[in-house]
PDB file of C-alpha atoms in Angstrom:
ATOM      1  CA  GLY V   1     -13.084  -3.529  39.040  1.00 54.00           C
ATOM      2  CA  LEU V   2      -9.658  -1.999  39.013  1.00 54.00           C
ATOM      3  CA  VAL V   3      -6.575  -3.863  40.147  1.00 54.00           C
ATOM      4  CA  ALA V   4      -4.020  -1.920  42.165  1.00 55.00           C
ATOM      5  CA  GLN V   5      -0.406  -2.475  41.173  1.00 58.00           C
ATOM      6  CA  PRO V   6       2.558  -2.374  43.584  1.00 59.00           C
ATOM      7  CA  ASN V   7       4.660   0.695  44.363  1.00 64.00           C
ATOM      8  CA  ASP V   8       3.331   3.841  42.617  1.00 63.00           C
ATOM      9  CA  GLU V   9       1.356   1.769  40.050  1.00 66.00           C
ATOM     10  CA  LYS V  10       3.518   3.144  37.222  1.00 76.00           C
ATOM     11  CA  THR V  11       6.909   1.755  38.210  1.00 90.00           C
ATOM     12  CA  PHE V  12       6.834  -1.617  39.918  1.00 93.00           C
ATOM     13  CA  SER V  13       7.904  -5.218  39.794  1.00 95.00           C
ATOM     14  CA  LEU V  14       6.213  -8.487  40.538  1.00 94.00           C
ATOM     15  CA  ASP V  15       6.908 -12.186  40.343  1.00 96.00           C
ATOM     16  CA  TYR V  16       4.695 -14.559  38.380  1.00 94.00           C
ATOM     17  CA  GLY V  17       5.849 -18.151  38.568  1.00 94.00           C
ATOM     18  CA  PRO V  18       9.535 -18.140  37.550  1.00 96.00           C
ATOM     19  CA  VAL V  19       9.271 -14.670  35.964  1.00 96.00           C
ATOM     20  CA  HIS V  20      10.295 -11.361  37.505  1.00 97.00           C
ATOM     21  CA  LEU V  21       8.477  -8.564  35.634  1.00 97.00           C
ATOM     22  CA  VAL V  22       9.694  -4.972  35.876  1.00 97.00           C
ATOM     23  CA  VAL V  23       7.259  -2.301  34.667  1.00 96.00           C
ATOM     24  CA  LEU V  24       8.637   1.166  33.976  1.00 96.00           C
ATOM     25  CA  ASP V  25       7.165   4.575  33.103  1.00 93.00           C
ATOM     26  CA  ASP V  26       9.057   6.006  30.147  1.00 93.00           C
ATOM     27  CA  SER V  27       6.672   8.959  29.774  1.00 90.00           C
ATOM     28  CA  ALA V  28       8.553  10.460  32.726  1.00 85.00           C
ATOM     29  CA  THR V  29      11.115  13.272  32.715  1.00 88.00           C
ATOM     30  CA  GLU V  30      14.786  12.529  32.088  1.00 91.00           C
ATOM     31  CA  ALA V  31      15.486  12.846  35.827  1.00 93.00           C
ATOM     32  CA  ASP V  32      12.668  10.387  36.572  1.00 93.00           C
ATOM     33  CA  ARG V  33      14.058   8.000  33.942  1.00 93.00           C
ATOM     34  CA  GLU V  34      17.440   8.171  35.691  1.00 95.00           C
ATOM     35  CA  SER V  35      15.778   7.494  39.037  1.00 94.00           C
ATOM     36  CA  GLN V  36      13.943   4.526  37.533  1.00 95.00           C
ATOM     37  CA  ALA V  37      17.222   3.171  36.135  1.00 97.00           C
ATOM     38  CA  ASN V  38      18.677   3.184  39.657  1.00 97.00           C
ATOM     39  CA  TRP V  39      15.515   1.609  41.094  1.00 96.00           C
ATOM     40  CA  MET V  40      15.513  -1.071  38.370  1.00 97.00           C
ATOM     41  CA  ASP V  41      19.166  -1.897  38.991  1.00 98.00           C
ATOM     42  CA  THR V  42      18.504  -2.435  42.717  1.00 97.00           C
ATOM     43  CA  ASP V  43      15.313  -4.378  41.995  1.00 97.00           C
ATOM     44  CA  LEU V  44      16.904  -6.714  39.424  1.00 98.00           C
ATOM     45  CA  LYS V  45      19.937  -7.371  41.619  1.00 98.00           C
ATOM     46  CA  ALA V  46      17.597  -8.468  44.442  1.00 98.00           C
ATOM     47  CA  THR V  47      15.524 -11.005  42.507  1.00 98.00           C
ATOM     48  CA  THR V  48      16.340 -14.701  42.388  1.00 97.00           C
ATOM     49  CA  GLN V  49      13.851 -15.468  39.612  1.00 97.00           C
ATOM     50  CA  PRO V  50      15.472 -17.162  36.587  1.00 97.00           C
ATOM     51  CA  TRP V  51      13.474 -15.177  34.023  1.00 97.00           C
ATOM     52  CA  LYS V  52      13.483 -11.384  33.860  1.00 98.00           C
ATOM     53  CA  ILE V  53      11.255  -9.271  31.622  1.00 98.00           C
ATOM     54  CA  ALA V  54      11.165  -5.467  31.466  1.00 98.00           C
ATOM     55  CA  SER V  55       8.085  -3.760  30.060  1.00 97.00           C
ATOM     56  CA  HIS V  56       7.435  -0.138  29.164  1.00 96.00           C
ATOM     57  CA  HIS V  57       5.912   1.837  26.302  1.00 90.00           C
ATOM     58  CA  MET V  58       8.673   3.239  24.041  1.00 92.00           C
ATOM     59  CA  PRO V  59      11.387   0.986  22.572  1.00 93.00           C
ATOM     60  CA  ALA V  60      15.096   1.532  23.058  1.00 95.00           C
ATOM     61  CA  TYR V  61      15.681  -0.393  19.828  1.00 94.00           C
ATOM     62  CA  SER V  62      13.271  -0.112  16.921  1.00 91.00           C
ATOM     63  CA  SER V  63      13.505  -0.114  13.139  1.00 87.00           C
ATOM     64  CA  CYS V  64      10.191   1.748  12.845  1.00 79.00           C
ATOM     65  CA  THR V  65      10.371   4.656  10.385  1.00 79.00           C
ATOM     66  CA  THR V  66       7.716   6.659  12.263  1.00 80.00           C
ATOM     67  CA  HIS V  67       9.201   6.887  15.774  1.00 82.00           C
ATOM     68  CA  GLY V  68      12.271   4.649  15.760  1.00 83.00           C
ATOM     69  CA  SER V  69      14.412   4.061  18.822  1.00 86.00           C
ATOM     70  CA  ASP V  70      14.360   6.100  22.021  1.00 85.00           C
ATOM     71  CA  ASP V  71      18.052   6.927  22.464  1.00 93.00           C
ATOM     72  CA  SER V  72      17.577   8.122  26.053  1.00 94.00           C
ATOM     73  CA  LEU V  73      16.138   4.758  27.088  1.00 95.00           C
ATOM     74  CA  ARG V  74      18.895   2.968  25.208  1.00 95.00           C
ATOM     75  CA  GLU V  75      21.472   4.983  27.154  1.00 96.00           C
ATOM     76  CA  LEU V  76      19.788   4.807  30.592  1.00 97.00           C
ATOM     77  CA  TRP V  77      17.871   1.539  30.792  1.00 97.00           C
ATOM     78  CA  SER V  78      19.440  -0.905  28.325  1.00 98.00           C
ATOM     79  CA  PRO V  79      22.768  -1.178  30.201  1.00 98.00           C
ATOM     80  CA  VAL V  80      20.878  -1.880  33.451  1.00 98.00           C
ATOM     81  CA  GLU V  81      18.739  -4.557  31.807  1.00 98.00           C
ATOM     82  CA  GLU V  82      21.641  -6.171  29.963  1.00 98.00           C
ATOM     83  CA  SER V  83      23.991  -6.231  32.975  1.00 97.00           C
ATOM     84  CA  ASN V  84      21.265  -7.768  35.163  1.00 98.00           C
ATOM     85  CA  GLY V  85      20.281 -10.583  32.796  1.00 97.00           C
ATOM     86  CA  VAL V  86      16.942  -9.296  31.488  1.00 98.00           C
ATOM     87  CA  GLN V  87      16.083 -11.714  28.702  1.00 98.00           C
ATOM     88  CA  ILE V  88      13.274  -9.678  27.073  1.00 97.00           C
ATOM     89  CA  ASP V  89      12.488  -5.966  26.918  1.00 98.00           C
ATOM     90  CA  LEU V  90       8.838  -5.786  25.808  1.00 96.00           C
ATOM     91  CA  THR V  91       7.460  -2.495  24.465  1.00 95.00           C
ATOM     92  CA  GLY V  92       4.829  -0.996  22.175  1.00 89.00           C
ATOM     93  CA  HIS V  93       4.549   2.554  20.757  1.00 84.00           C
ATOM     94  CA  ASN V  94       5.633   1.697  17.194  1.00 78.00           C
ATOM     95  CA  HIS V  95       2.694   0.104  15.380  1.00 79.00           C
ATOM     96  CA  ASN V  96       4.319  -3.080  14.115  1.00 88.00           C
ATOM     97  CA  TYR V  97       6.022  -6.236  15.333  1.00 91.00           C
ATOM     98  CA  GLU V  98       9.775  -6.297  15.763  1.00 93.00           C
ATOM     99  CA  ARG V  99      12.320  -8.532  17.473  1.00 96.00           C
ATOM    100  CA  SER V 100      15.968  -7.666  17.827  1.00 96.00           C
ATOM    101  CA  VAL V 101      18.935  -9.966  17.856  1.00 97.00           C
ATOM    102  CA  PRO V 102      20.261 -10.540  21.407  1.00 98.00           C
ATOM    103  CA  LEU V 103      22.089  -7.334  22.352  1.00 97.00           C
ATOM    104  CA  ASN V 104      24.626  -6.310  24.945  1.00 97.00           C
ATOM    105  CA  GLY V 105      26.151  -2.853  24.741  1.00 95.00           C
ATOM    106  CA  GLY V 106      24.474  -2.292  21.397  1.00 93.00           C
ATOM    107  CA  LEU V 107      26.252  -5.261  19.846  1.00 96.00           C
ATOM    108  CA  GLU V 108      24.873  -8.625  18.788  1.00 97.00           C
ATOM    109  CA  VAL V 109      25.819 -11.424  21.185  1.00 97.00           C
ATOM    110  CA  PRO V 110      25.045 -15.159  21.246  1.00 96.00           C
ATOM    111  CA  ALA V 111      21.567 -16.226  22.352  1.00 94.00           C
ATOM    112  CA  GLY V 112      21.299 -16.220  26.135  1.00 93.00           C
ATOM    113  CA  GLU V 113      24.035 -13.609  26.572  1.00 95.00           C
ATOM    114  CA  GLY V 114      22.010 -10.467  25.913  1.00 96.00           C
ATOM    115  CA  THR V 115      18.609  -8.849  25.938  1.00 98.00           C
ATOM    116  CA  VAL V 116      16.101  -9.354  23.123  1.00 98.00           C
ATOM    117  CA  TYR V 117      14.079  -6.199  22.431  1.00 98.00           C
ATOM    118  CA  VAL V 118      10.507  -6.858  21.270  1.00 96.00           C
ATOM    119  CA  VAL V 119       8.083  -4.254  19.928  1.00 92.00           C
ATOM    120  CA  SER V 120       4.504  -5.484  19.974  1.00 92.00           C
ATOM    121  CA  ALA V 121       2.157  -2.702  18.987  1.00 88.00           C
ATOM    122  CA  GLY V 122       0.030  -3.993  16.154  1.00 76.00           C
ATOM    123  CA  ALA V 123      -3.283  -4.148  17.965  1.00 72.00           C
ATOM    124  CA  GLY V 124      -5.516  -2.381  15.487  1.00 67.00           C
ATOM    125  CA  ALA V 125      -4.209   1.130  14.800  1.00 72.00           C
ATOM    126  CA  ASP V 126      -2.633   2.074  11.463  1.00 76.00           C
ATOM    127  CA  LEU V 127       0.626   0.190  10.979  1.00 74.00           C
ATOM    128  CA  TYR V 128       4.014   1.940  10.613  1.00 76.00           C
ATOM    129  CA  GLY V 129       6.828   1.125   8.210  1.00 76.00           C
ATOM    130  CA  ASN V 130      10.231  -0.371   9.033  1.00 80.00           C
ATOM    131  CA  ASP V 131      13.843   0.180   8.011  1.00 76.00           C
ATOM    132  CA  MET V 132      15.372  -3.280   7.995  1.00 70.00           C
ATOM    133  CA  ALA V 133      18.871  -1.830   7.478  1.00 75.00           C
ATOM    134  CA  ASN V 134      19.392  -1.626  11.265  1.00 85.00           C
ATOM    135  CA  PRO V 135      21.886  -4.317  12.309  1.00 88.00           C
ATOM    136  CA  PHE V 136      20.026  -4.898  15.576  1.00 93.00           C
ATOM    137  CA  THR V 137      16.764  -5.920  13.872  1.00 92.00           C
ATOM    138  CA  ASP V 138      16.258  -9.664  13.428  1.00 94.00           C
ATOM    139  CA  ILE V 139      12.674  -9.429  12.147  1.00 93.00           C
ATOM    140  CA  ALA V 140      10.089  -6.714  11.581  1.00 90.00           C
ATOM    141  CA  VAL V 141       6.580  -7.421  10.295  1.00 90.00           C
ATOM    142  CA  LEU V 142       3.786  -5.029   9.418  1.00 88.00           C
ATOM    143  CA  SER V 143       0.874  -6.922  10.895  1.00 88.00           C
ATOM    144  CA  GLU V 144      -1.802  -6.624  13.500  1.00 89.00           C
ATOM    145  CA  HIS V 145      -0.723  -9.287  15.963  1.00 91.00           C
ATOM    146  CA  TYR V 146      -0.297 -10.581  19.500  1.00 94.00           C
ATOM    147  CA  VAL V 147       2.624 -12.259  21.285  1.00 96.00           C
ATOM    148  CA  MET V 148       2.701 -15.306  23.543  1.00 96.00           C
ATOM    149  CA  LEU V 149       5.591 -16.255  25.829  1.00 96.00           C
ATOM    150  CA  GLU V 150       5.880 -19.870  26.984  1.00 96.00           C
ATOM    151  CA  ILE V 151       8.471 -21.039  29.487  1.00 95.00           C
ATOM    152  CA  GLU V 152       9.577 -24.637  29.611  1.00 93.00           C
ATOM    153  CA  GLY V 153      12.579 -25.366  31.800  1.00 89.00           C
ATOM    154  CA  GLN V 154      15.639 -23.459  30.611  1.00 92.00           C
ATOM    155  CA  SER V 155      14.018 -21.889  27.545  1.00 94.00           C
ATOM    156  CA  MET V 156      11.337 -19.373  26.699  1.00 96.00           C
ATOM    157  CA  THR V 157       9.557 -19.534  23.365  1.00 97.00           C
ATOM    158  CA  LEU V 158       8.277 -16.255  21.989  1.00 97.00           C
ATOM    159  CA  THR V 159       5.622 -16.651  19.300  1.00 98.00           C
ATOM    160  CA  ALA V 160       3.925 -13.793  17.462  1.00 96.00           C
ATOM    161  CA  TYR V 161       0.617 -14.498  15.712  1.00 96.00           C
ATOM    162  CA  ASP V 162      -1.355 -12.436  13.238  1.00 93.00           C
ATOM    163  CA  LEU V 163      -5.050 -11.951  13.964  1.00 91.00           C
ATOM    164  CA  GLY V 164      -5.858 -15.018  11.842  1.00 94.00           C
ATOM    165  CA  GLY V 165      -3.792 -17.176  14.197  1.00 95.00           C
ATOM    166  CA  ASN V 166      -0.904 -17.608  11.740  1.00 97.00           C
ATOM    167  CA  VAL V 167       2.622 -17.579  13.171  1.00 98.00           C
ATOM    168  CA  ILE V 168       4.560 -14.516  11.986  1.00 96.00           C
ATOM    169  CA  ASP V 169       7.598 -15.114  14.206  1.00 97.00           C
ATOM    170  CA  THR V 170       8.926 -17.596  16.701  1.00 97.00           C
ATOM    171  CA  SER V 171      12.131 -17.490  18.683  1.00 97.00           C
ATOM    172  CA  VAL V 172      13.547 -19.645  21.469  1.00 96.00           C
ATOM    173  CA  ILE V 173      15.345 -17.605  24.119  1.00 94.00           C
ATOM    174  CA  PRO V 174      17.642 -19.535  26.452  1.00 92.00           C
ATOM    175  CA  GLN V 175      17.900 -18.682  30.126  1.00 86.00           C
TER     176      GLN V 175
END
């Protein structure tokens, strides 16, 4: 059966254990994206959860040579996420695996002081290439994969695995 999501089922938030998850609809118009930025800001300011994750389809930061970054999302949503302590922005769209350095205002910051942007879209479709010259990209791998997030106390471990179960990336993200 189908599971109904909160709000309009395209833009909503929910808590799962210590995690506050914000789900956004980036296929919307620019005006709707602006409205969602305002909604997200209010939503994130209201949560007391220690871990905050934002999830949507298109990445604000991506080294993918096929689609790359969505500059509108970078301008509208990244400042809201970064100023409200979102630790991970999790997206798809670009068929590869990528993880940024921690970012705040487009600049690299120490771990725990910015948002890490993760692209996880290697689930079986043709893979896309990467341009590793972007200063925001920490790692990019052309691989079908999946990502696991594990929280233990004050740290979250992100591990990406290829379909054979081999680790292709791991990163510890402090709270």
